[in-house]
Tab-separated table of C-alpha atoms in Angstrom:
chain	number	residue	atom	x	y	z
A	165	MET	CA	-20.488	8.123	11.990
A	166	ALA	CA	-17.134	9.513	10.949
A	167	ASP	CA	-16.697	10.243	7.264
A	168	PRO	CA	-14.662	7.303	5.945
A	169	SER	CA	-13.605	9.257	2.872
A	170	SER	CA	-11.196	11.018	5.190
A	171	LEU	CA	-9.432	7.867	6.296
A	172	ILE	CA	-5.699	7.457	5.819
A	173	SER	CA	-3.017	4.751	5.654
A	174	GLY	CA	0.712	4.434	6.283
A	175	GLY	CA	2.348	6.578	3.689
A	176	ASP	CA	5.612	7.017	1.896
A	177	ASN	CA	9.186	7.858	2.715
A	178	VAL	CA	9.487	10.272	-0.180
A	179	HIS	CA	7.029	12.806	1.188
A	180	LEU	CA	6.512	11.293	4.652
A	181	THR	CA	2.766	11.387	4.125
A	182	THR	CA	-0.365	9.343	4.583
A	183	HIS	CA	-3.423	8.618	2.503
A	184	PRO	CA	-7.086	9.389	2.842
A	185	ASP	CA	-8.875	6.071	2.752
A	186	HIS	CA	-7.011	3.955	5.262
A	187	MET	CA	-6.996	6.001	8.437
A	188	GLU	CA	-9.667	6.115	11.069
A	189	VAL	CA	-10.805	9.456	12.387
A	190	VAL	CA	-9.557	9.720	15.973
A	191	GLN	CA	-11.198	11.956	18.531
A	192	ASN	CA	-9.174	15.179	18.909
A	193	ALA	CA	-6.922	14.173	15.996
A	194	PRO	CA	-6.231	16.718	13.257
A	195	SER	CA	-9.169	16.777	10.867
A	196	TRP	CA	-8.605	15.606	7.309
A	197	LYS	CA	-10.554	18.678	6.194
A	198	ALA	CA	-7.871	20.856	7.765
A	199	SER	CA	-5.489	19.339	5.206
A	200	MET	CA	-7.454	20.638	2.221
A	201	THR	CA	-5.956	23.600	0.393
A	202	PRO	CA	-8.151	26.555	-0.628
A	203	SER	CA	-8.149	25.141	-4.165
A	204	GLY	CA	-9.597	21.803	-2.979
A	205	GLU	CA	-6.420	19.704	-3.085
A	206	TYR	CA	-5.738	17.119	-0.385
A	207	VAL	CA	-2.334	17.252	1.349
A	208	ARG	CA	-0.845	14.630	3.636
A	209	ALA	CA	0.340	14.133	7.184
A	210	GLN	CA	3.406	12.362	8.552
A	211	SER	CA	3.546	8.847	9.960
A	212	ALA	CA	3.983	8.780	13.747
A	213	PHE	CA	6.188	5.770	14.638
A	214	ARG	CA	9.570	5.653	12.903
A	215	HIS	CA	11.801	3.160	14.741
A	216	PHE	CA	13.774	0.488	12.896
A	217	VAL	CA	14.384	-3.213	13.337
A	218	THR	CA	18.006	-4.082	12.532
A	219	ALA	CA	19.748	-7.417	12.149
A	220	GLU	CA	22.322	-6.687	14.872
A	221	GLY	CA	19.971	-4.731	17.131
A	222	SER	CA	21.850	-1.422	17.097
A	223	SER	CA	18.512	0.382	16.787
A	224	GLY	CA	17.189	-1.143	19.989
A	225	PHE	CA	14.972	-3.518	18.012
A	226	VAL	CA	16.819	-6.665	16.965
A	227	ALA	CA	15.491	-8.935	14.228
A	228	GLU	CA	14.263	-12.161	15.804
A	229	PRO	CA	11.863	-14.883	14.649
A	230	GLY	CA	8.419	-14.613	16.202
A	231	ARG	CA	9.011	-11.238	17.848
A	232	TYR	CA	7.318	-8.961	15.311
A	233	HIS	CA	3.764	-8.754	14.054
A	234	LEU	CA	2.053	-6.895	11.219
A	235	TYR	CA	-1.384	-5.332	11.419
A	236	VAL	CA	-2.687	-4.775	7.888
A	237	SER	CA	-5.710	-4.142	5.739
A	238	LEU	CA	-5.865	-6.243	2.580
A	239	ALA	CA	-7.612	-3.318	0.903
A	240	CYS	CA	-4.804	-0.842	1.522
A	241	PRO	CA	-2.111	-0.524	-1.176
A	242	TRP	CA	0.468	0.642	1.375
A	243	ALA	CA	-0.158	-2.293	3.711
A	244	HIS	CA	-0.144	-4.546	0.647
A	245	ARG	CA	3.491	-3.600	0.009
A	246	THR	CA	4.510	-5.173	3.309
A	247	LEU	CA	2.658	-8.417	2.611
A	248	ILE	CA	4.340	-8.759	-0.780
A	249	VAL	CA	7.863	-8.263	0.579
A	250	ARG	CA	7.113	-10.607	3.493
A	251	LYS	CA	6.031	-13.191	0.919
A	252	LEU	CA	8.991	-12.708	-1.423
A	253	LYS	CA	11.466	-12.985	1.452
A	254	GLY	CA	9.826	-16.115	2.899
A	255	LEU	CA	9.082	-14.509	6.253
A	256	GLU	CA	5.543	-15.817	6.767
A	257	ASP	CA	6.611	-17.982	9.711
A	258	ILE	CA	8.872	-15.264	11.136
A	259	ILE	CA	6.485	-12.296	11.181
A	260	SER	CA	2.844	-12.964	12.042
A	261	VAL	CA	-0.099	-10.996	10.625
A	262	ASN	CA	-3.561	-9.851	11.600
A	263	VAL	CA	-6.035	-8.411	9.096
A	264	VAL	CA	-8.553	-5.719	10.013
A	265	ASP	CA	-12.121	-5.705	8.737
A	266	TRP	CA	-12.411	-4.302	5.224
A	267	LEU	CA	-15.456	-2.261	6.273
A	268	LEU	CA	-14.158	0.906	7.856
A	269	GLN	CA	-16.794	2.892	9.699
A	270	GLU	CA	-15.672	4.980	12.666
A	271	VAL	CA	-12.641	2.812	13.454
A	272	TRP	CA	-10.520	0.038	12.012
A	273	SER	CA	-11.895	-2.994	13.806
A	274	PHE	CA	-11.020	-6.680	14.080
A	275	ASN	CA	-13.640	-9.118	12.861
A	276	GLY	CA	-12.841	-12.812	12.970
A	277	GLN	CA	-16.239	-13.648	11.518
A	278	ARG	CA	-15.719	-12.004	8.137
A	279	ASP	CA	-13.888	-13.949	5.422
A	280	GLY	CA	-10.223	-13.011	5.214
A	281	CYS	CA	-10.308	-10.910	8.387
A	282	THR	CA	-8.936	-11.922	11.777
A	283	PRO	CA	-9.265	-11.091	15.440
A	284	ASP	CA	-6.293	-9.444	17.141
A	285	THR	CA	-4.353	-12.553	18.131
A	286	VAL	CA	-1.529	-10.632	19.836
A	287	ASN	CA	-3.180	-7.994	22.005
A	288	SER	CA	-6.853	-9.083	21.948
A	289	CYS	CA	-7.872	-5.550	20.999
A	290	ALA	CA	-11.226	-4.753	19.442
A	291	THR	CA	-9.888	-1.927	17.282
A	292	LEU	CA	-6.576	-0.771	15.874
A	293	ARG	CA	-6.991	2.427	17.883
A	294	ASP	CA	-6.690	0.280	21.012
A	295	VAL	CA	-3.394	-1.115	19.707
A	296	TYR	CA	-2.040	2.414	19.269
A	297	HIS	CA	-3.122	3.272	22.813
A	298	LEU	CA	-1.207	0.257	24.131
A	299	ALA	CA	1.921	1.615	22.459
A	300	GLN	CA	1.309	5.196	23.551
A	301	PRO	CA	-1.397	5.808	26.172
A	302	GLY	CA	-3.444	8.859	25.292
A	303	TYR	CA	-2.367	8.764	21.640
A	304	SER	CA	-4.595	11.116	19.645
A	305	GLY	CA	-2.942	11.083	16.236
A	306	ARG	CA	-3.798	9.237	13.077
A	307	VAL	CA	-4.351	5.491	13.325
A	308	THR	CA	-3.019	3.874	10.164
A	309	VAL	CA	-2.146	0.568	8.546
A	310	PRO	CA	0.305	-1.088	8.224
A	311	VAL	CA	1.657	-1.353	11.761
A	312	LEU	CA	4.793	-3.275	12.713
A	313	TRP	CA	4.344	-4.363	16.341
A	314	ASP	CA	7.018	-5.617	18.742
A	315	LYS	CA	5.536	-8.425	20.871
A	316	LYS	CA	8.492	-8.355	23.286
A	317	GLU	CA	8.465	-4.639	24.059
A	318	LYS	CA	4.698	-4.365	23.490
A	319	THR	CA	4.930	-1.312	21.298
A	320	ILE	CA	4.666	-0.097	17.728
A	321	VAL	CA	8.006	-0.077	15.969
A	322	ASN	CA	6.918	1.599	12.762
A	323	ASN	CA	3.772	2.523	10.825
A	324	GLU	CA	5.480	3.832	7.687
A	325	SER	CA	5.103	1.263	4.912
A	326	SER	CA	8.097	2.385	2.846
A	327	GLU	CA	10.374	1.866	5.845
A	328	ILE	CA	8.810	-1.425	6.886
A	329	ILE	CA	9.446	-2.977	3.471
A	330	ARG	CA	13.112	-1.988	3.664
A	331	MET	CA	13.430	-3.688	7.049
A	332	LEU	CA	11.844	-6.842	5.647
A	333	ASN	CA	14.108	-6.645	2.615
A	334	VAL	CA	17.414	-7.072	4.484
A	335	GLU	CA	17.206	-7.118	8.272
A	336	PHE	CA	15.569	-10.558	8.537
A	337	ASN	CA	17.792	-12.294	5.971
A	338	ALA	CA	19.102	-14.748	8.569
A	339	PHE	CA	15.605	-16.196	8.841
A	340	CYS	CA	14.692	-16.506	5.157
A	341	GLN	CA	13.717	-20.032	4.134
A	342	THR	CA	15.909	-20.359	1.032
A	343	ASP	CA	19.109	-18.893	-0.384
A	344	GLU	CA	17.084	-17.399	-3.238
A	345	GLN	CA	14.915	-15.503	-0.772
A	346	ARG	CA	17.928	-14.495	1.296
A	347	ASN	CA	19.770	-13.181	-1.739
A	348	LEU	CA	16.794	-11.264	-3.102
A	349	ASP	CA	17.525	-7.563	-2.650
A	350	LEU	CA	14.744	-5.189	-3.642
A	351	TYR	CA	16.822	-2.116	-2.789
A	352	PRO	CA	20.361	-2.901	-3.996
A	353	VAL	CA	23.061	-0.346	-3.278
A	354	GLU	CA	23.955	0.171	-6.914
A	355	LEU	CA	20.354	1.070	-7.842
A	356	ARG	CA	19.303	3.072	-4.809
A	357	ALA	CA	19.651	6.509	-6.377
A	358	GLU	CA	17.603	5.417	-9.381
A	359	ILE	CA	15.005	3.692	-7.207
A	360	ASP	CA	14.629	6.763	-5.005
A	361	ALA	CA	14.238	9.013	-8.035
A	362	ILE	CA	11.580	6.896	-9.734
A	363	ASN	CA	9.756	6.281	-6.451
A	364	GLU	CA	9.430	10.031	-5.961
A	365	TRP	CA	7.470	10.873	-9.083
A	366	ILE	CA	5.528	7.597	-9.174
A	367	TYR	CA	4.437	8.212	-5.599
A	368	ARG	CA	3.548	11.839	-6.280
A	369	ASP	CA	1.615	11.347	-9.504
A	370	ILE	CA	0.397	7.706	-9.448
A	371	ASN	CA	0.360	6.133	-5.962
A	372	ASN	CA	-0.856	9.352	-4.395
A	373	GLY	CA	-2.218	10.731	-7.645
A	374	VAL	CA	-5.283	8.481	-7.645
A	375	TYR	CA	-6.180	9.817	-4.192
A	376	LYS	CA	-5.726	13.402	-5.351
A	377	CYS	CA	-8.280	12.628	-8.046
A	378	GLY	CA	-10.737	10.777	-5.837
A	379	PHE	CA	-10.662	13.193	-2.911
A	380	ALA	CA	-10.419	16.457	-4.840
A	381	ARG	CA	-12.872	19.074	-3.646
A	382	SER	CA	-12.704	21.346	-6.676
A	383	GLN	CA	-12.729	20.887	-10.430
A	384	GLU	CA	-9.349	22.593	-10.692
A	385	ALA	CA	-7.714	20.235	-8.182
A	386	TYR	CA	-9.264	17.201	-9.879
A	387	ASP	CA	-8.273	18.301	-13.389
A	388	ASN	CA	-4.672	18.915	-12.349
A	389	ALA	CA	-4.463	15.563	-10.584
A	390	VAL	CA	-5.905	13.612	-13.521
A	391	ILE	CA	-3.609	15.293	-16.027
A	392	ASN	CA	-0.559	14.532	-13.889
A	393	LEU	CA	-1.714	10.960	-13.221
A	394	PHE	CA	-2.095	10.007	-16.851
A	395	ALA	CA	1.059	11.830	-17.931
A	396	ALA	CA	2.915	9.668	-15.391
A	397	LEU	CA	1.176	6.490	-16.558
A	398	ASP	CA	2.130	7.322	-20.147
A	399	LYS	CA	5.731	7.812	-19.004
A	400	VAL	CA	5.770	4.433	-17.247
A	401	GLU	CA	4.273	2.805	-20.346
A	402	VAL	CA	7.302	3.974	-22.362
A	403	ILE	CA	9.753	2.744	-19.708
A	404	LEU	CA	8.074	-0.666	-19.624
A	405	SER	CA	8.199	-0.934	-23.401
A	406	GLU	CA	11.982	-1.004	-23.095
A	407	HIS	CA	12.498	-2.958	-19.855
A	408	ARG	CA	10.708	-5.780	-18.101
A	409	TYR	CA	10.825	-3.855	-14.814
A	410	LEU	CA	11.114	-0.160	-14.005
A	411	LEU	CA	14.899	-0.315	-13.511
A	412	GLY	CA	15.689	-2.920	-16.162
A	413	SER	CA	15.796	-6.701	-15.766
A	414	GLN	CA	15.807	-6.733	-11.946
A	415	LEU	CA	12.696	-6.634	-9.754
A	416	THR	CA	12.980	-3.860	-7.159
A	417	GLU	CA	10.838	-2.210	-4.495
A	418	ALA	CA	9.855	0.393	-7.110
A	419	ASP	CA	7.978	-2.312	-9.021
A	420	ILE	CA	6.192	-3.503	-5.879
A	421	ARG	CA	5.180	0.033	-4.944
A	422	LEU	CA	3.792	0.668	-8.429
A	423	PHE	CA	2.034	-2.701	-8.638
A	424	THR	CA	-0.117	-2.231	-5.551
A	425	THR	CA	-1.691	0.850	-7.147
A	426	LEU	CA	-2.023	-0.602	-10.630
A	427	VAL	CA	-3.665	-3.852	-9.516
A	428	ARG	CA	-6.453	-1.752	-7.924
A	429	PHE	CA	-6.739	0.730	-10.758
A	430	ASP	CA	-9.295	-0.793	-13.118
A	431	MET	CA	-11.247	-2.479	-10.329
A	432	VAL	CA	-11.623	0.657	-8.190
A	433	TYR	CA	-9.885	3.862	-9.196
A	434	VAL	CA	-11.269	4.143	-12.750
A	435	THR	CA	-14.829	4.451	-11.463
A	436	HIS	CA	-14.657	5.255	-7.776
A	437	PHE	CA	-11.906	7.892	-8.005
A	438	LYS	CA	-12.931	9.115	-11.494
A	439	CYS	CA	-9.591	8.065	-13.039
A	440	ASN	CA	-11.339	7.089	-16.248
A	441	ARG	CA	-9.387	8.667	-19.083
A	442	LYS	CA	-7.904	5.209	-19.735
A	443	ARG	CA	-7.821	1.838	-18.010
A	444	ILE	CA	-4.614	0.002	-17.226
A	445	ALA	CA	-5.957	-2.722	-19.528
A	446	ASP	CA	-5.750	-0.136	-22.352
A	447	TYR	CA	-1.975	0.097	-21.928
A	448	LYS	CA	-0.116	-2.809	-23.496
A	449	ASN	CA	2.959	-2.657	-21.269
A	450	LEU	CA	1.352	-1.532	-18.015
A	451	TRP	CA	-1.248	-4.287	-18.261
A	452	GLY	CA	1.432	-6.847	-19.081
A	453	PHE	CA	3.512	-5.594	-16.151
A	454	VAL	CA	0.595	-5.989	-13.724
A	455	ARG	CA	0.064	-9.602	-14.825
A	456	ASP	CA	3.800	-10.292	-14.683
A	457	ILE	CA	4.103	-9.090	-11.083
A	458	TYR	CA	0.842	-10.767	-10.068
A	459	GLN	CA	2.153	-14.110	-11.326
A	460	THR	CA	5.524	-13.758	-9.551
A	461	ALA	CA	6.465	-15.916	-6.537
A	462	GLY	CA	3.057	-16.096	-4.898
A	463	ILE	CA	2.356	-12.365	-5.122
A	464	GLY	CA	-1.108	-13.126	-6.481
A	465	GLU	CA	-1.883	-14.801	-3.154
A	466	THR	CA	-1.495	-11.434	-1.429
A	467	VAL	CA	-4.181	-9.804	-3.590
A	468	ASN	CA	-7.675	-9.987	-2.102
A	469	MET	CA	-9.957	-8.284	-4.585
A	470	GLU	CA	-13.038	-8.892	-2.457
A	471	HIS	CA	-11.536	-6.822	0.362
A	472	ILE	CA	-10.289	-4.166	-2.062
A	473	VAL	CA	-13.554	-3.615	-3.899
A	474	ASN	CA	-15.830	-3.873	-0.873
A	475	HIS	CA	-13.689	-1.549	1.211
A	476	TYR	CA	-13.519	1.310	-1.254
A	477	TYR	CA	-17.115	1.236	-2.428
A	478	GLN	CA	-18.730	0.570	0.946
A	479	SER	CA	-16.500	2.658	3.224
A	480	HIS	CA	-16.387	5.903	1.208
A	481	ARG	CA	-19.959	7.065	1.591
A	482	THR	CA	-19.281	10.685	0.604
A	483	ILE	CA	-18.124	9.393	-2.780
A	484	ASN	CA	-20.564	6.459	-3.054
A	485	PRO	CA	-23.472	7.361	-0.729
A	486	PHE	CA	-25.428	4.130	-1.121
A	487	GLY	CA	-22.424	1.799	-0.906
A	488	ILE	CA	-23.292	0.064	-4.167
A	489	VAL	CA	-20.511	-2.268	-5.330
A	490	PRO	CA	-20.068	-2.691	-9.107
A	491	LEU	CA	-20.128	-6.221	-10.513
A	492	GLY	CA	-17.290	-5.562	-12.929
A	493	PRO	CA	-14.925	-5.357	-14.592
A	494	VAL	CA	-13.830	-8.960	-15.112
A	495	LEU	CA	-10.034	-9.104	-15.309
A	496	ASP	CA	-7.759	-12.123	-15.778
A	497	PHE	CA	-4.547	-11.420	-13.893
A	498	ASN	CA	-3.290	-14.897	-14.770
A	499	ALA	CA	-3.455	-14.360	-18.529
A	500	VAL	CA	-0.223	-14.861	-20.496
A	501	HIS	CA	1.843	-11.665	-20.527
A	502	GLU	CA	5.137	-12.513	-22.301
A	503	ARG	CA	6.986	-9.844	-20.341
A	504	GLY	CA	10.736	-10.293	-20.604
A	505	LYS	CA	10.509	-11.960	-23.982
A	506	GLU	CA	9.243	-8.765	-25.593
A	507	GLN	CA	11.885	-6.634	-23.905
A	508	ASN	CA	14.679	-9.171	-24.541
A	509	VAL	CA	15.536	-9.274	-20.827
C-alpha cells in the first residue's frame, strides 16, 4: 500500500504548492520523498490545472448554472475553502459536489456507502485518479482535491483551491440566490494588497506550517517549523485582539483560509502533527475567532469533524501506525464568542 503520509491536496496561490496528506501516490508520479530537503524539511509541488471560469466566458469557460462540479474531501482544509465560499455565495444549486471517501489508502476513492461520502455522480468513476485520466489521458502527476470539473467540456478546469475560491467569489454572482450573497466580496479591490500580504505569511507558517511540523523528517526541521508556527499564531492573536477579522470589520478570504486550519488544530494537529506547544483553545482571540467563523452563515454545516479526525488518524500510518483515533478533545464550536463586541466593530 502506498504511504498515505505522502498524500497531497490542492495548494495555494502564494507559493503554488500542494500539501502532503491529501494527494494520492500515482504510479510514475514524482515521489513525495524526492521533495524532502537534506535537513528533513518537506517542500511542495505545483498544481497542474490552472484554467479559469469567468462570468463573460473570455477564458473559454463561461459561468453557467449546472455546468460545473466540485470534487472534494471533507477532511482537506484546502477543499474545505471551496465549500465555505460556495455556501456563503449561495451556489449550492449552481455547482454540484461529490465527496471522496475519508479513508485514503492507495487512491482517493468514491464510496457511497460511507456516511457523508458519495459516489461519482458525474463521471461514474471509481477513483479520483480516473477523473484526472478523463481530463488528460495518461496523466501521471499528482491527483489532488479540490477539483473543479466542467461537465460540458468533460475536463478539469482547475485544481488550485486558492484560485477556485476567487472564481466562486465573483464569477457566478449572476446566479447567487440573494442580493446579500451577490454583494458579498471576499476579495475586494481596496483590500487585495493587504489580503495577499497576510495570506502569504499565514500560508507559509500556519496553513502549511502544521504540515511542516507533522511531516518533518529531522528534529531540526520540526523545531524550526514549530517555532515559526507558534510565532505566527501569536501574531494573529494580537491582530484579532484589535479587529474582529484579520483585515478589520470585514470578512475576507484571508479569514476563510485561516479558519480551515484552525478548526482542525486542536482536534488533529496538536496531537497528530505534534503542534502541542499550545492549543487554539488556549488563545482567547483565536478561539473566539474560530467560533465566530463557525457560527457564520451556515459555515458550521461545512465542517465534518468525523471525516477530519478519521482521515488524519487512520490514513497516516507512518505517523500513527495502528490507526488509533483519539476520543477527544471535546470542543463546543457553538459556544458564545462575543467577537465584534470586544473589538468594537
